[in-house]
PDB file of C-alpha atoms in Angstrom:
ATOM      1  CA  MET A   3      -4.005  -1.652   0.735  1.00 85.00           C
ATOM      2  CA  THR A   4      -2.552   1.399   2.508  1.00 93.00           C
ATOM      3  CA  GLN A   5      -2.824   4.221  -0.009  1.00 97.00           C
ATOM      4  CA  LEU A   6      -5.933   6.362  -0.399  1.00 98.00           C
ATOM      5  CA  THR A   7      -7.065   9.902  -1.099  1.00 98.00           C
ATOM      6  CA  ILE A   8      -8.942  11.760   1.637  1.00 98.00           C
ATOM      7  CA  ALA A   9     -11.051  14.891   1.186  1.00 98.00           C
ATOM      8  CA  CYS A  10     -12.654  17.213   3.757  1.00 98.00           C
ATOM      9  CA  VAL A  11     -15.735  19.085   2.576  1.00 98.00           C
ATOM     10  CA  GLN A  12     -16.273  22.528   4.123  1.00 98.00           C
ATOM     11  CA  VAL A  13     -19.795  23.990   4.133  1.00 98.00           C
ATOM     12  CA  ASN A  14     -21.744  26.932   5.512  1.00 98.00           C
ATOM     13  CA  ALA A  15     -24.974  25.285   6.661  1.00 97.00           C
ATOM     14  CA  GLN A  16     -28.054  27.418   7.313  1.00 96.00           C
ATOM     15  CA  LEU A  17     -31.717  26.704   8.220  1.00 94.00           C
ATOM     16  CA  ASP A  18     -32.808  25.171   4.889  1.00 95.00           C
ATOM     17  CA  MET A  19     -32.061  21.468   5.226  1.00 95.00           C
ATOM     18  CA  THR A  20     -32.789  20.659   1.592  1.00 97.00           C
ATOM     19  CA  ALA A  21     -30.411  23.389   0.410  1.00 97.00           C
ATOM     20  CA  ASN A  22     -27.762  22.269   2.909  1.00 97.00           C
ATOM     21  CA  ILE A  23     -27.941  18.664   1.695  1.00 98.00           C
ATOM     22  CA  GLU A  24     -27.725  19.758  -1.936  1.00 98.00           C
ATOM     23  CA  ALA A  25     -24.740  22.026  -1.280  1.00 98.00           C
ATOM     24  CA  ALA A  26     -22.851  19.339   0.650  1.00 98.00           C
ATOM     25  CA  SER A  27     -23.661  16.686  -1.962  1.00 98.00           C
ATOM     26  CA  ALA A  28     -22.386  18.901  -4.789  1.00 98.00           C
ATOM     27  CA  LEU A  29     -19.058  19.282  -3.005  1.00 98.00           C
ATOM     28  CA  VAL A  30     -18.867  15.531  -2.367  1.00 98.00           C
ATOM     29  CA  HIS A  31     -19.322  14.983  -6.114  1.00 98.00           C
ATOM     30  CA  GLN A  32     -16.492  17.420  -6.784  1.00 98.00           C
ATOM     31  CA  ALA A  33     -14.222  15.672  -4.287  1.00 98.00           C
ATOM     32  CA  ALA A  34     -15.037  12.286  -5.808  1.00 98.00           C
ATOM     33  CA  ASP A  35     -14.309  13.694  -9.281  1.00 98.00           C
ATOM     34  CA  ALA A  36     -10.916  14.799  -7.915  1.00 98.00           C
ATOM     35  CA  GLY A  37     -10.164  11.210  -6.894  1.00 98.00           C
ATOM     36  CA  ALA A  38     -11.202  11.039  -3.247  1.00 98.00           C
ATOM     37  CA  ASP A  39     -11.743   7.548  -1.839  1.00 98.00           C
ATOM     38  CA  LEU A  40     -12.836   8.766   1.616  1.00 98.00           C
ATOM     39  CA  VAL A  41     -14.736  12.038   2.078  1.00 98.00           C
ATOM     40  CA  GLY A  42     -15.627  13.755   5.348  1.00 98.00           C
ATOM     41  CA  LEU A  43     -18.441  16.238   6.038  1.00 98.00           C
ATOM     42  CA  PRO A  44     -18.693  18.631   9.024  1.00 98.00           C
ATOM     43  CA  GLU A  45     -20.741  18.491  12.202  1.00 97.00           C
ATOM     44  CA  ASN A  46     -24.355  19.688  11.824  1.00 95.00           C
ATOM     45  CA  VAL A  47     -23.980  19.341   8.075  1.00 97.00           C
ATOM     46  CA  ALA A  48     -27.742  19.157   7.480  1.00 96.00           C
ATOM     47  CA  LEU A  49     -28.784  22.084   9.684  1.00 94.00           C
ATOM     48  CA  MET A  50     -27.263  24.832  11.823  1.00 90.00           C
ATOM     49  CA  ALA A  51     -30.292  25.476  14.023  1.00 83.00           C
ATOM     50  CA  ALA A  52     -30.543  28.640  16.076  1.00 76.00           C
ATOM     51  CA  SER A  53     -32.904  27.177  18.693  1.00 74.00           C
ATOM     52  CA  GLU A  54     -33.958  23.896  20.243  1.00 74.00           C
ATOM     53  CA  GLU A  55     -37.368  24.272  18.586  1.00 77.00           C
ATOM     54  CA  GLU A  56     -35.808  24.456  15.121  1.00 79.00           C
ATOM     55  CA  ARG A  57     -33.648  21.483  15.911  1.00 79.00           C
ATOM     56  CA  LEU A  58     -36.588  19.365  17.100  1.00 79.00           C
ATOM     57  CA  GLU A  59     -38.722  20.370  14.114  1.00 80.00           C
ATOM     58  CA  ASN A  60     -36.021  18.975  11.825  1.00 81.00           C
ATOM     59  CA  ALA A  61     -35.135  15.803  13.734  1.00 83.00           C
ATOM     60  CA  TRP A  62     -35.791  12.280  12.481  1.00 89.00           C
ATOM     61  CA  ARG A  63     -34.772   8.833  13.510  1.00 93.00           C
ATOM     62  CA  PRO A  64     -31.597   7.868  11.629  1.00 93.00           C
ATOM     63  CA  ALA A  65     -33.405   5.482   9.255  1.00 94.00           C
ATOM     64  CA  ASP A  66     -35.753   8.289   8.172  1.00 94.00           C
ATOM     65  CA  HIS A  67     -33.393  11.265   8.227  1.00 95.00           C
ATOM     66  CA  PRO A  68     -33.344  12.983   4.787  1.00 96.00           C
ATOM     67  CA  ALA A  69     -29.644  13.857   5.043  1.00 97.00           C
ATOM     68  CA  LEU A  70     -28.571  10.358   6.052  1.00 97.00           C
ATOM     69  CA  ILE A  71     -30.653   8.793   3.287  1.00 97.00           C
ATOM     70  CA  ALA A  72     -29.125  11.182   0.742  1.00 98.00           C
ATOM     71  CA  PHE A  73     -25.549  10.646   1.936  1.00 98.00           C
ATOM     72  CA  ALA A  74     -25.874   6.852   2.045  1.00 98.00           C
ATOM     73  CA  ASP A  75     -27.167   6.942  -1.544  1.00 98.00           C
ATOM     74  CA  LEU A  76     -24.306   9.242  -2.524  1.00 98.00           C
ATOM     75  CA  ALA A  77     -21.698   6.868  -1.097  1.00 98.00           C
ATOM     76  CA  ARG A  78     -23.191   4.012  -3.122  1.00 98.00           C
ATOM     77  CA  GLN A  79     -23.534   6.113  -6.266  1.00 98.00           C
ATOM     78  CA  ARG A  80     -19.953   7.426  -6.215  1.00 98.00           C
ATOM     79  CA  ARG A  81     -18.408   4.234  -4.825  1.00 98.00           C
ATOM     80  CA  ILE A  82     -16.725   6.110  -1.988  1.00 98.00           C
ATOM     81  CA  TRP A  83     -16.594   5.994   1.782  1.00 98.00           C
ATOM     82  CA  LEU A  84     -18.442   8.999   3.183  1.00 98.00           C
ATOM     83  CA  GLN A  85     -18.125  10.150   6.778  1.00 98.00           C
ATOM     84  CA  ALA A  86     -21.396  12.070   6.826  1.00 97.00           C
ATOM     85  CA  GLY A  87     -20.443  14.625   9.455  1.00 96.00           C
ATOM     86  CA  SER A  88     -23.058  14.634  12.190  1.00 96.00           C
ATOM     87  CA  VAL A  89     -26.788  15.323  12.412  1.00 95.00           C
ATOM     88  CA  ALA A  90     -29.320  15.777  15.195  1.00 92.00           C
ATOM     89  CA  ALA A  91     -31.074  12.403  15.244  1.00 90.00           C
ATOM     90  CA  LEU A  92     -33.809  10.999  17.460  1.00 91.00           C
ATOM     91  CA  ARG A  93     -32.899   8.164  19.793  1.00 88.00           C
ATOM     92  CA  ASP A  94     -35.292   5.371  20.720  1.00 85.00           C
ATOM     93  CA  ASP A  95     -36.193   7.189  23.947  1.00 85.00           C
ATOM     94  CA  GLY A  96     -37.209  10.331  22.031  1.00 82.00           C
ATOM     95  CA  THR A  97     -34.178  12.410  23.028  1.00 85.00           C
ATOM     96  CA  LEU A  98     -31.712  13.822  20.517  1.00 88.00           C
ATOM     97  CA  ALA A  99     -28.156  12.683  19.914  1.00 90.00           C
ATOM     98  CA  ASN A 100     -25.434  14.432  17.942  1.00 92.00           C
ATOM     99  CA  HIS A 101     -25.043  11.441  15.670  1.00 94.00           C
ATOM    100  CA  ALA A 102     -22.163  10.767  13.240  1.00 97.00           C
ATOM    101  CA  PHE A 103     -22.316   8.172  10.471  1.00 97.00           C
ATOM    102  CA  LEU A 104     -19.855   6.519   8.124  1.00 98.00           C
ATOM    103  CA  PHE A 105     -21.325   5.086   4.905  1.00 98.00           C
ATOM    104  CA  GLY A 106     -19.567   2.656   2.585  1.00 98.00           C
ATOM    105  CA  PRO A 107     -20.127   2.039  -1.125  1.00 98.00           C
ATOM    106  CA  ASP A 108     -21.760  -1.333  -0.520  1.00 97.00           C
ATOM    107  CA  GLY A 109     -24.180  -0.258   2.188  1.00 94.00           C
ATOM    108  CA  GLU A 110     -21.792  -0.468   5.143  1.00 96.00           C
ATOM    109  CA  THR A 111     -22.845   1.756   8.036  1.00 96.00           C
ATOM    110  CA  THR A 112     -21.130   2.703  11.290  1.00 97.00           C
ATOM    111  CA  ASP A 113     -22.631   5.183  13.747  1.00 96.00           C
ATOM    112  CA  TYR A 114     -21.338   7.124  16.734  1.00 97.00           C
ATOM    113  CA  GLU A 115     -23.060   9.374  19.267  1.00 95.00           C
ATOM    114  CA  LYS A 116     -20.968  12.353  20.384  1.00 94.00           C
ATOM    115  CA  ILE A 117     -19.736  11.756  23.919  1.00 95.00           C
ATOM    116  CA  HIS A 118     -18.596  15.166  25.160  1.00 89.00           C
ATOM    117  CA  MET A 119     -21.072  18.027  25.343  1.00 80.00           C
ATOM    118  CA  PHE A 120     -20.014  21.604  24.536  1.00 78.00           C
ATOM    119  CA  ASP A 121     -21.148  23.507  27.652  1.00 71.00           C
ATOM    120  CA  VAL A 122     -19.073  26.704  27.735  1.00 73.00           C
ATOM    121  CA  ASP A 123     -19.157  30.484  28.145  1.00 80.00           C
ATOM    122  CA  LEU A 124     -16.725  32.093  25.692  1.00 72.00           C
ATOM    123  CA  PRO A 125     -14.779  35.363  26.075  1.00 76.00           C
ATOM    124  CA  ASP A 126     -16.914  37.056  23.400  1.00 71.00           C
ATOM    125  CA  GLY A 127     -20.064  36.479  25.476  1.00 68.00           C
ATOM    126  CA  SER A 128     -21.300  33.466  23.509  1.00 69.00           C
ATOM    127  CA  ARG A 129     -22.928  30.795  25.650  1.00 72.00           C
ATOM    128  CA  TYR A 130     -23.379  27.166  24.578  1.00 72.00           C
ATOM    129  CA  ARG A 131     -25.208  24.385  26.431  1.00 77.00           C
ATOM    130  CA  GLU A 132     -25.131  21.336  24.189  1.00 76.00           C
ATOM    131  CA  SER A 133     -26.169  19.097  27.069  1.00 70.00           C
ATOM    132  CA  ALA A 134     -29.526  20.905  27.160  1.00 69.00           C
ATOM    133  CA  MET A 135     -30.217  19.736  23.608  1.00 80.00           C
ATOM    134  CA  PHE A 136     -28.464  16.390  23.219  1.00 83.00           C
ATOM    135  CA  HIS A 137     -28.145  13.140  25.113  1.00 81.00           C
ATOM    136  CA  PRO A 138     -24.414  12.332  25.353  1.00 89.00           C
ATOM    137  CA  GLY A 139     -23.134   9.076  23.967  1.00 90.00           C
ATOM    138  CA  ASP A 140     -21.199   6.640  26.135  1.00 93.00           C
ATOM    139  CA  THR A 141     -19.359   4.402  23.651  1.00 95.00           C
ATOM    140  CA  ALA A 142     -16.205   5.010  21.647  1.00 97.00           C
ATOM    141  CA  VAL A 143     -16.449   3.649  18.121  1.00 97.00           C
ATOM    142  CA  LEU A 144     -14.016   2.145  15.633  1.00 98.00           C
ATOM    143  CA  ALA A 145     -15.244   1.816  12.060  1.00 98.00           C
ATOM    144  CA  PRO A 146     -13.733  -0.815   9.737  1.00 97.00           C
ATOM    145  CA  THR A 147     -12.664   0.428   6.301  1.00 98.00           C
ATOM    146  CA  PRO A 148     -10.676  -1.239   3.487  1.00 97.00           C
ATOM    147  CA  TRP A 149      -7.565   0.677   4.629  1.00 98.00           C
ATOM    148  CA  GLY A 150      -7.788   0.106   8.376  1.00 97.00           C
ATOM    149  CA  LEU A 151      -9.756   1.157  11.417  1.00 98.00           C
ATOM    150  CA  LEU A 152     -11.184   4.670  11.658  1.00 98.00           C
ATOM    151  CA  GLY A 153     -11.785   6.265  15.060  1.00 98.00           C
ATOM    152  CA  MET A 154     -14.966   8.348  15.057  1.00 98.00           C
ATOM    153  CA  THR A 155     -15.297  11.510  17.147  1.00 98.00           C
ATOM    154  CA  VAL A 156     -17.132  14.846  16.857  1.00 97.00           C
ATOM    155  CA  CYS A 157     -15.968  18.433  17.518  1.00 94.00           C
ATOM    156  CA  TYR A 158     -15.711  19.029  21.301  1.00 92.00           C
ATOM    157  CA  ASP A 159     -14.420  15.476  21.726  1.00 96.00           C
ATOM    158  CA  LEU A 160     -11.167  16.962  20.412  1.00 97.00           C
ATOM    159  CA  ARG A 161     -10.383  18.401  23.846  1.00 95.00           C
ATOM    160  CA  PHE A 162     -10.345  14.957  25.515  1.00 96.00           C
ATOM    161  CA  PRO A 163      -7.089  13.302  24.415  1.00 97.00           C
ATOM    162  CA  HIS A 164      -7.657  10.066  26.316  1.00 96.00           C
ATOM    163  CA  LEU A 165     -10.503   9.220  23.902  1.00 97.00           C
ATOM    164  CA  TYR A 166      -8.152   9.406  20.915  1.00 98.00           C
ATOM    165  CA  ARG A 167      -5.441   7.505  22.731  1.00 97.00           C
ATOM    166  CA  GLU A 168      -7.808   4.645  23.555  1.00 97.00           C
ATOM    167  CA  LEU A 169      -9.088   4.535  19.970  1.00 98.00           C
ATOM    168  CA  SER A 170      -5.524   4.423  18.664  1.00 98.00           C
ATOM    169  CA  LYS A 171      -4.389   1.785  21.148  1.00 97.00           C
ATOM    170  CA  ALA A 172      -7.368  -0.288  20.021  1.00 97.00           C
ATOM    171  CA  GLY A 173      -6.186  -0.108  16.398  1.00 97.00           C
ATOM    172  CA  ALA A 174      -7.289   3.173  14.807  1.00 98.00           C
ATOM    173  CA  VAL A 175      -4.917   4.403  12.097  1.00 98.00           C
ATOM    174  CA  MET A 176      -7.210   7.281  11.072  1.00 98.00           C
ATOM    175  CA  LEU A 177      -9.150   9.650  13.324  1.00 98.00           C
ATOM    176  CA  THR A 178     -11.972  11.880  12.123  1.00 98.00           C
ATOM    177  CA  VAL A 179     -13.222  15.043  13.821  1.00 98.00           C
ATOM    178  CA  PRO A 180     -16.230  16.529  11.962  1.00 98.00           C
ATOM    179  CA  SER A 181     -16.801  19.899  13.584  1.00 97.00           C
ATOM    180  CA  ALA A 182     -18.595  23.210  13.779  1.00 95.00           C
ATOM    181  CA  PHE A 183     -15.773  24.780  15.782  1.00 95.00           C
ATOM    182  CA  THR A 184     -16.532  28.340  16.820  1.00 93.00           C
ATOM    183  CA  LYS A 185     -14.534  31.205  15.336  1.00 94.00           C
ATOM    184  CA  VAL A 186     -13.282  32.289  18.777  1.00 92.00           C
ATOM    185  CA  THR A 187     -12.024  28.897  19.929  1.00 92.00           C
ATOM    186  CA  GLY A 188     -11.032  27.794  16.440  1.00 94.00           C
ATOM    187  CA  ASP A 189      -8.690  30.705  15.824  1.00 95.00           C
ATOM    188  CA  ALA A 190      -6.962  29.945  19.125  1.00 95.00           C
ATOM    189  CA  HIS A 191      -6.979  26.152  19.404  1.00 96.00           C
ATOM    190  CA  TRP A 192      -8.266  24.277  16.324  1.00 98.00           C
ATOM    191  CA  GLU A 193      -5.036  23.500  14.469  1.00 98.00           C
ATOM    192  CA  VAL A 194      -2.857  22.978  17.532  1.00 98.00           C
ATOM    193  CA  LEU A 195      -5.317  20.507  19.097  1.00 98.00           C
ATOM    194  CA  LEU A 196      -5.700  18.531  15.865  1.00 98.00           C
ATOM    195  CA  ARG A 197      -1.945  18.368  15.341  1.00 98.00           C
ATOM    196  CA  ALA A 198      -1.499  17.294  18.954  1.00 98.00           C
ATOM    197  CA  ARG A 199      -3.968  14.422  18.558  1.00 98.00           C
ATOM    198  CA  ALA A 200      -2.176  13.292  15.379  1.00 98.00           C
ATOM    199  CA  ILE A 201       1.233  13.430  17.072  1.00 98.00           C
ATOM    200  CA  GLU A 202       0.129  11.791  20.340  1.00 97.00           C
ATOM    201  CA  CYS A 203      -1.584   8.951  18.497  1.00 98.00           C
ATOM    202  CA  GLY A 204       0.717   8.596  15.494  1.00 98.00           C
ATOM    203  CA  ALA A 205      -2.386   8.620  13.308  1.00 98.00           C
ATOM    204  CA  PHE A 206      -3.792  10.452  10.317  1.00 98.00           C
ATOM    205  CA  VAL A 207      -6.394  13.012  11.384  1.00 98.00           C
ATOM    206  CA  PHE A 208      -8.969  14.541   9.082  1.00 98.00           C
ATOM    207  CA  ALA A 209     -11.280  17.228  10.373  1.00 98.00           C
ATOM    208  CA  PRO A 210     -13.998  18.759   8.161  1.00 98.00           C
ATOM    209  CA  CYS A 211     -15.369  21.982   9.647  1.00 98.00           C
ATOM    210  CA  GLN A 212     -18.189  24.430   9.082  1.00 98.00           C
ATOM    211  CA  THR A 213     -17.198  27.954   8.017  1.00 98.00           C
ATOM    212  CA  GLY A 214     -18.646  31.464   8.139  1.00 97.00           C
ATOM    213  CA  HIS A 215     -21.797  32.962   9.664  1.00 96.00           C
ATOM    214  CA  HIS A 216     -24.809  30.887  10.731  1.00 96.00           C
ATOM    215  CA  PRO A 217     -28.233  31.501  12.315  1.00 92.00           C
ATOM    216  CA  GLY A 218     -28.218  32.663  15.902  1.00 86.00           C
ATOM    217  CA  ASN A 219     -25.212  34.939  15.325  1.00 88.00           C
ATOM    218  CA  ARG A 220     -22.916  31.923  15.332  1.00 90.00           C
ATOM    219  CA  ARG A 221     -19.573  31.921  13.502  1.00 94.00           C
ATOM    220  CA  THR A 222     -17.407  28.915  12.687  1.00 96.00           C
ATOM    221  CA  CYS A 223     -13.720  28.869  11.900  1.00 97.00           C
ATOM    222  CA  GLY A 224     -13.343  26.823   8.702  1.00 98.00           C
ATOM    223  CA  HIS A 225      -9.812  25.525   8.036  1.00 98.00           C
ATOM    224  CA  SER A 226     -10.793  21.903   7.532  1.00 98.00           C
ATOM    225  CA  LEU A 227      -7.535  19.993   7.905  1.00 98.00           C
ATOM    226  CA  ILE A 228      -5.857  16.739   6.910  1.00 98.00           C
ATOM    227  CA  ILE A 229      -2.836  15.954   9.114  1.00 98.00           C
ATOM    228  CA  ASP A 230      -0.269  13.152   8.965  1.00 98.00           C
ATOM    229  CA  PRO A 231       0.992  11.076  11.947  1.00 98.00           C
ATOM    230  CA  TRP A 232       4.031  13.325  12.391  1.00 98.00           C
ATOM    231  CA  GLY A 233       1.752  16.336  12.811  1.00 98.00           C
ATOM    232  CA  VAL A 234       2.310  17.823   9.354  1.00 98.00           C
ATOM    233  CA  VAL A 235      -0.681  19.608   7.822  1.00 98.00           C
ATOM    234  CA  LEU A 236      -1.184  18.029   4.393  1.00 98.00           C
ATOM    235  CA  ALA A 237      -4.195  20.116   3.359  1.00 98.00           C
ATOM    236  CA  ASP A 238      -6.082  23.170   4.664  1.00 98.00           C
ATOM    237  CA  ALA A 239      -9.404  24.314   3.183  1.00 98.00           C
ATOM    238  CA  GLY A 240      -8.990  27.925   4.316  1.00 98.00           C
ATOM    239  CA  THR A 241     -12.173  29.826   5.143  1.00 98.00           C
ATOM    240  CA  ASP A 242     -14.164  29.525   1.914  1.00 98.00           C
ATOM    241  CA  VAL A 243     -16.811  26.912   1.160  1.00 98.00           C
ATOM    242  CA  GLY A 244     -15.160  24.063  -0.758  1.00 98.00           C
ATOM    243  CA  PHE A 245     -12.947  21.106   0.051  1.00 98.00           C
ATOM    244  CA  CYS A 246      -9.342  20.132   0.654  1.00 98.00           C
ATOM    245  CA  ILE A 247      -7.804  16.871  -0.492  1.00 98.00           C
ATOM    246  CA  ALA A 248      -4.619  14.860   0.108  1.00 98.00           C
ATOM    247  CA  ASP A 249      -3.069  11.549  -0.878  1.00 98.00           C
ATOM    248  CA  VAL A 250      -2.041   9.509   2.167  1.00 98.00           C
ATOM    249  CA  ASP A 251      -0.191   6.262   2.797  1.00 98.00           C
ATOM    250  CA  LEU A 252      -1.246   4.553   6.015  1.00 98.00           C
ATOM    251  CA  ALA A 253       2.066   2.705   6.107  1.00 97.00           C
ATOM    252  CA  GLU A 254       3.315   5.987   7.593  1.00 98.00           C
ATOM    253  CA  VAL A 255       1.378   5.174  10.774  1.00 98.00           C
ATOM    254  CA  ALA A 256       3.473   2.076  11.490  1.00 97.00           C
ATOM    255  CA  ARG A 257       6.684   3.955  10.681  1.00 97.00           C
ATOM    256  CA  VAL A 258       5.889   6.835  13.052  1.00 98.00           C
ATOM    257  CA  ARG A 259       4.641   4.569  15.845  1.00 98.00           C
ATOM    258  CA  GLY A 260       7.786   2.475  15.438  1.00 97.00           C
ATOM    259  CA  THR A 261       9.963   5.571  15.740  1.00 97.00           C
ATOM    260  CA  ILE A 262       8.184   6.893  18.852  1.00 96.00           C
ATOM    261  CA  PRO A 263       6.146   4.002  20.357  1.00 96.00           C
ATOM    262  CA  ALA A 264       4.470   6.164  23.002  1.00 95.00           C
ATOM    263  CA  LEU A 265       1.205   4.215  22.731  1.00 96.00           C
ATOM    264  CA  GLU A 266       3.076   1.252  24.213  1.00 95.00           C
ATOM    265  CA  HIS A 267       4.701   3.163  27.060  1.00 96.00           C
ATOM    266  CA  ASP A 268       1.797   3.939  29.391  1.00 92.00           C
ATOM    267  CA  ARG A 269       2.652   3.133  33.000  1.00 92.00           C
ATOM    268  CA  PRO A 270       0.479   3.075  36.121  1.00 92.00           C
ATOM    269  CA  PHE A 271       1.227   5.761  38.668  1.00 90.00           C
ATOM    270  CA  ALA A 272       0.022   6.841  42.079  1.00 88.00           C
ATOM    271  CA  LEU A 273      -1.177  10.293  43.061  1.00 85.00           C
ATOM    272  CA  SER A 274       0.648  12.241  45.741  1.00 85.00           C
ATOM    273  CA  GLY A 275      -0.020  15.560  47.393  1.00 84.00           C
ATOM    274  CA  PHE A 276      -3.660  15.864  46.362  1.00 79.00           C
ATOM    275  CA  PRO A 277      -5.977  17.520  48.912  1.00 79.00           C
ATOM    276  CA  ALA A 278      -8.457  15.404  50.847  1.00 71.00           C
ATOM    277  CA  GLY A 279     -11.584  14.713  48.818  1.00 66.00           C
ATOM    278  CA  ALA A 280      -9.918  15.300  45.446  1.00 64.00           C
ATOM    279  CA  GLN A 281     -11.255  13.220  42.587  1.00 60.00           C
ATOM    280  CA  SER A 282      -9.263  10.149  41.678  1.00 53.00           C
ATOM    281  CA  LEU A 283      -7.601   9.992  38.277  1.00 51.00           C
ATOM    282  CA  LYS A 284     -10.022   7.269  37.194  1.00 50.00           C
ATOM    283  CA  SER A 285     -13.051   9.401  38.078  1.00 45.00           C
ATOM    284  CA  ARG A 286     -11.653  12.179  35.878  1.00 44.00           C
ATOM    285  CA  ARG A 287     -11.769   9.831  32.876  1.00 44.00           C
ATOM    286  CA  PRO A 288     -15.435   8.871  32.402  1.00 43.00           C
ATOM    287  CA  GLY A 289     -16.069   6.043  29.975  1.00 44.00           C
ATOM    288  CA  ILE A 290     -12.600   4.474  30.284  1.00 44.00           C
ATOM    289  CA  ASP A 291     -12.364   1.451  32.563  1.00 45.00           C
ATOM    290  CA  ASP A 292      -9.070   0.050  33.864  1.00 39.00           C
ATOM    291  CA  ASP A 293      -9.749  -3.353  32.318  1.00 37.00           C
ATOM    292  CA  GLU A 294     -11.979  -2.534  29.359  1.00 38.00           C
ATOM    293  CA  VAL A 295     -11.809  -0.143  26.460  1.00 41.00           C
ATOM    294  CA  LEU A 296     -15.308   0.873  25.405  1.00 44.00           C
ATOM    295  CA  VAL A 297     -14.828   0.427  21.685  1.00 45.00           C
ATOM    296  CA  ARG A 298     -17.131  -1.302  19.253  1.00 46.00           C
ATOM    297  CA  GLN A 299     -16.515  -2.338  15.698  1.00 46.00           C
ATOM    298  CA  HIS A 300     -19.482  -2.925  13.446  1.00 46.00           C
ATOM    299  CA  ALA A 301     -20.526  -2.671   9.817  1.00 43.00           C
TER     300      ALA A 301
END
């Protein structure tokens, strides 16, 4: 089975978690009515908090999280696979993780903790320190689906191509990037980075994104995208709340990778001309070991 219909739901989450869940669920119903087999939701789909206090006040362990309970039920009800964006969820040690989940129609669950933290100062004066709020994950995750393996990532992970390459070399034919990409960086980099990951990996990429204005004077870029392995944009949600949808055939992955088998052409190389004390290449790639790919598959 290689053919399926993918939808990306685009929301404008605020501080009312109940309203956010209801709005996202309504759009999932619409996407399912339109024939979607696999639906993606954005990062922070349940809440766009303006402060750490608001985030902590609305944090639960995954088993008790209202959004995750609702989305798991929705996947079962509509008989779809639902990549439930990401939520702030409590870890066993009491810290928060930016936690992404994939729910199947028969109770299947795969989870991933965002690895790369968005710690940046943007040209418009915006300052983000995700590491001050979240504990970073340390494991790349492949999720089994009826159509093939899905590589799970979140937002800022997009800027670390080695993660996507390792997921693809380990078998991923689809890559998901639920995001709340800022307006500033999104207008400049969002589409080109997503198309690059699709082309480099020869994989389908689907990236649901938040859109519009949020608490804390935050703006997100919208333009949720579905991209084929050749880098062609199949669907773009624009900047309005809604969803985009596309029919895909995963047989295209094998065709593209057969045409340009770059995933098979990695070669070891030495470094020359680097100043004394420079970091080694391996140390610049945290989480990737020479002899082991940190990927887990579970249902």
